[in-house]
Amino acid sequence: MTTKLEALEIALRNALGERASITVALGEVTLVLKAADYLDAMQTLRDDASLHFEQLIDLCGVDYQTYGEGTWDGLRFAAVSHLMSVKHNWRLRVRVFAPDDDMPLVASVVGVWRAANWFEREAFDLYGILFDGHNDLRRLLTDYGFIGHPFRKDFPVSGYVEMRYDPEQKRVIYQPVTIEPRENVPRVIREEHYGMK
């Protein structure tokens, strides 16, 4: 008798063939797709009767620049989606890497799941991942004049500019960051049996 995960893996292999790399670990199934096959495979995941992933739960960006303590040598940016099949009670993680680190671009899945609209805008705003075919790709959480993408691992923690109200000009102005980097938490070394009686 096959388990639920084995049944999902067999259904994925039958529907997608060689287009996907499938990993089963820790009770979860992860599907890795190439950017060229991404949109077509996502459509198959939704429409194939043996899979029927009718719900997109989440889509987020990932920056692998310092993954594995800097030992990562693959592509830098990925979009990771979590799908759910209510019909089969299956969950699936789908990862697609953007082929160009300088201009990360993957296909938009808004035409497949409308819920992807907000998630793709968030991944664009925070990571700079572009979604080809998205009709409203604009900033969502940062200011429209904001320069950069704050969740990229090469973005400074303090940012590039700060804003403050100028009472002389009677408006908000932007200026270079004036915060000096500092460590707020003192290092405390305790005895070996501290707190034990």
XYZ file of C-alpha atoms in Angstrom:
197
model
C 0.000 0.000 0.000
C 1.409 3.395 -0.969
C 1.553 6.265 1.474
C 0.045 9.661 0.779
C 3.463 11.153 -0.086
C 4.326 8.273 -2.405
C 0.976 8.671 -4.194
C 1.669 12.398 -4.658
C 5.189 11.725 -5.954
C 3.880 9.161 -8.490
C 1.145 11.564 -9.658
C 3.712 14.372 -10.072
C 6.100 12.162 -12.068
C 3.256 11.005 -14.343
C 1.977 14.533 -14.963
C 5.270 16.427 -15.273
C 7.734 13.799 -16.457
C 11.296 15.056 -16.759
C 10.368 18.742 -16.406
C 10.715 18.645 -12.627
C 13.077 17.532 -9.908
C 11.107 15.980 -7.026
C 12.428 15.667 -3.481
C 10.640 14.028 -0.563
C 12.136 14.876 2.832
C 10.818 15.400 6.349
C 7.275 14.544 5.287
C 7.187 17.240 2.588
C 7.360 17.155 -1.198
C 9.397 19.814 -2.999
C 9.261 20.301 -6.743
C 12.067 22.268 -8.454
C 11.264 23.614 -11.919
C 13.340 25.367 -14.559
C 12.232 28.909 -15.348
C 11.383 27.942 -18.948
C 8.972 25.205 -17.759
C 7.533 27.089 -14.780
C 4.288 28.552 -16.142
C 3.321 25.449 -18.109
C 4.052 23.148 -15.154
C 2.049 25.336 -12.764
C -0.905 25.216 -15.154
C -0.577 21.415 -15.225
C -0.479 21.257 -11.426
C -3.783 23.109 -11.270
C -5.610 21.469 -14.205
C -4.460 17.838 -14.127
C -7.242 15.761 -12.528
C -4.754 13.477 -10.776
C -3.178 16.495 -9.007
C -5.802 19.255 -8.801
C -3.802 21.892 -6.885
C -6.589 24.447 -6.963
C -5.238 26.721 -4.236
C -2.084 28.842 -4.023
C -1.395 29.278 -0.317
C 1.774 31.363 -0.528
C 4.446 32.631 -2.892
C 7.618 34.257 -1.630
C 11.055 35.286 -2.785
C 14.299 33.757 -1.516
C 17.851 35.105 -1.731
C 20.392 32.263 -1.581
C 23.468 34.531 -1.623
C 24.816 33.410 1.765
C 22.921 30.127 2.051
C 24.902 27.322 3.678
C 27.341 29.807 5.234
C 28.352 31.070 1.816
C 28.959 27.664 0.246
C 25.974 27.937 -2.120
C 27.161 27.993 -5.741
C 23.804 27.876 -7.538
C 21.531 30.618 -8.804
C 20.868 33.399 -6.310
C 17.126 34.207 -6.488
C 14.134 31.865 -6.372
C 10.370 32.139 -6.117
C 8.875 29.508 -3.819
C 5.177 28.648 -3.932
C 3.089 26.514 -1.620
C 0.116 24.801 -3.229
C -2.770 22.839 -1.783
C -5.122 20.295 -3.276
C -8.304 20.264 -1.224
C -9.631 17.376 -3.304
C -6.676 15.069 -2.520
C -5.584 16.719 0.764
C -2.056 17.268 -0.611
C 0.407 20.094 -0.079
C 3.319 20.874 -2.368
C 6.271 23.259 -2.369
C 7.365 24.496 -5.806
C 10.691 26.292 -6.293
C 11.835 28.050 -9.454
C 15.207 29.780 -9.771
C 15.588 32.960 -11.813
C 18.232 32.202 -14.476
C 19.859 35.669 -14.297
C 21.119 36.958 -10.928
C 21.491 40.534 -12.203
C 17.883 40.705 -13.416
C 15.894 37.915 -11.735
C 12.900 37.160 -13.969
C 10.364 34.324 -13.806
C 6.890 33.952 -15.297
C 3.895 35.284 -13.407
C 1.266 32.783 -12.249
C -1.466 35.393 -11.718
C -3.281 33.923 -14.723
C -3.283 30.524 -13.011
C -4.098 31.650 -9.443
C -5.349 35.198 -8.925
C -4.098 35.082 -5.335
C -0.531 35.322 -6.678
C -1.012 39.036 -7.449
C -0.215 40.303 -3.964
C 2.515 37.718 -3.320
C 4.376 38.491 -6.567
C 4.248 42.218 -5.850
C 5.698 41.553 -2.407
C 8.535 39.400 -3.828
C 9.279 42.140 -6.370
C 9.294 44.873 -3.736
C 11.423 43.080 -1.145
C 13.738 40.951 -3.338
C 13.629 42.581 -6.777
C 12.317 39.443 -8.501
C 10.455 40.398 -11.682
C 7.404 38.421 -12.803
C 6.917 38.364 -16.570
C 3.255 38.860 -17.459
C 2.226 40.495 -14.172
C 0.063 43.485 -15.141
C 0.541 45.548 -11.946
C 4.087 44.965 -10.692
C 4.704 47.942 -8.426
C 5.944 48.472 -4.902
C 3.707 47.215 -2.147
C 5.406 47.686 1.237
C 8.100 50.297 0.609
C 7.789 53.885 -0.574
C 7.500 54.420 -4.341
C 10.714 56.453 -4.292
C 12.565 53.761 -2.337
C 15.790 52.628 -3.969
C 16.787 48.992 -3.596
C 15.164 45.861 -2.244
C 15.447 45.491 1.553
C 15.414 41.670 1.828
C 18.383 41.175 -0.476
C 21.299 39.976 1.576
C 23.549 42.685 0.146
C 21.223 45.527 1.273
C 22.609 47.405 4.322
C 20.616 46.900 7.533
C 20.449 50.643 8.152
C 19.437 51.389 4.540
C 20.825 54.066 2.246
C 18.668 57.066 3.183
C 16.539 58.187 6.094
C 13.618 60.575 6.155
C 12.791 63.210 8.706
C 10.536 66.222 9.035
C 12.319 69.543 8.426
C 10.570 72.356 10.343
C 12.229 75.071 8.207
C 11.032 73.585 4.897
C 7.833 72.300 6.547
C 8.004 68.984 4.746
C 9.525 65.526 4.954
C 13.013 65.328 3.452
C 15.344 62.452 2.594
C 18.990 62.501 3.627
C 21.886 60.033 3.884
C 21.768 57.752 6.916
C 23.252 59.336 10.030
C 23.014 56.269 12.281
C 26.312 54.846 13.431
C 26.374 51.033 13.507
C 26.621 49.740 17.069
C 26.065 46.604 19.064
C 23.294 47.028 21.625
C 23.617 43.688 23.374
C 26.591 43.287 25.702
C 28.346 39.961 25.661
C 27.820 38.175 28.957
C 29.948 35.220 29.948
C 28.517 33.254 32.841
C 30.046 30.661 35.077
C 29.623 27.036 34.093
C 26.847 26.261 36.598
C 25.133 29.679 36.615
C 21.587 29.540 37.999
C 21.838 25.971 39.233
C 21.697 25.095 42.939
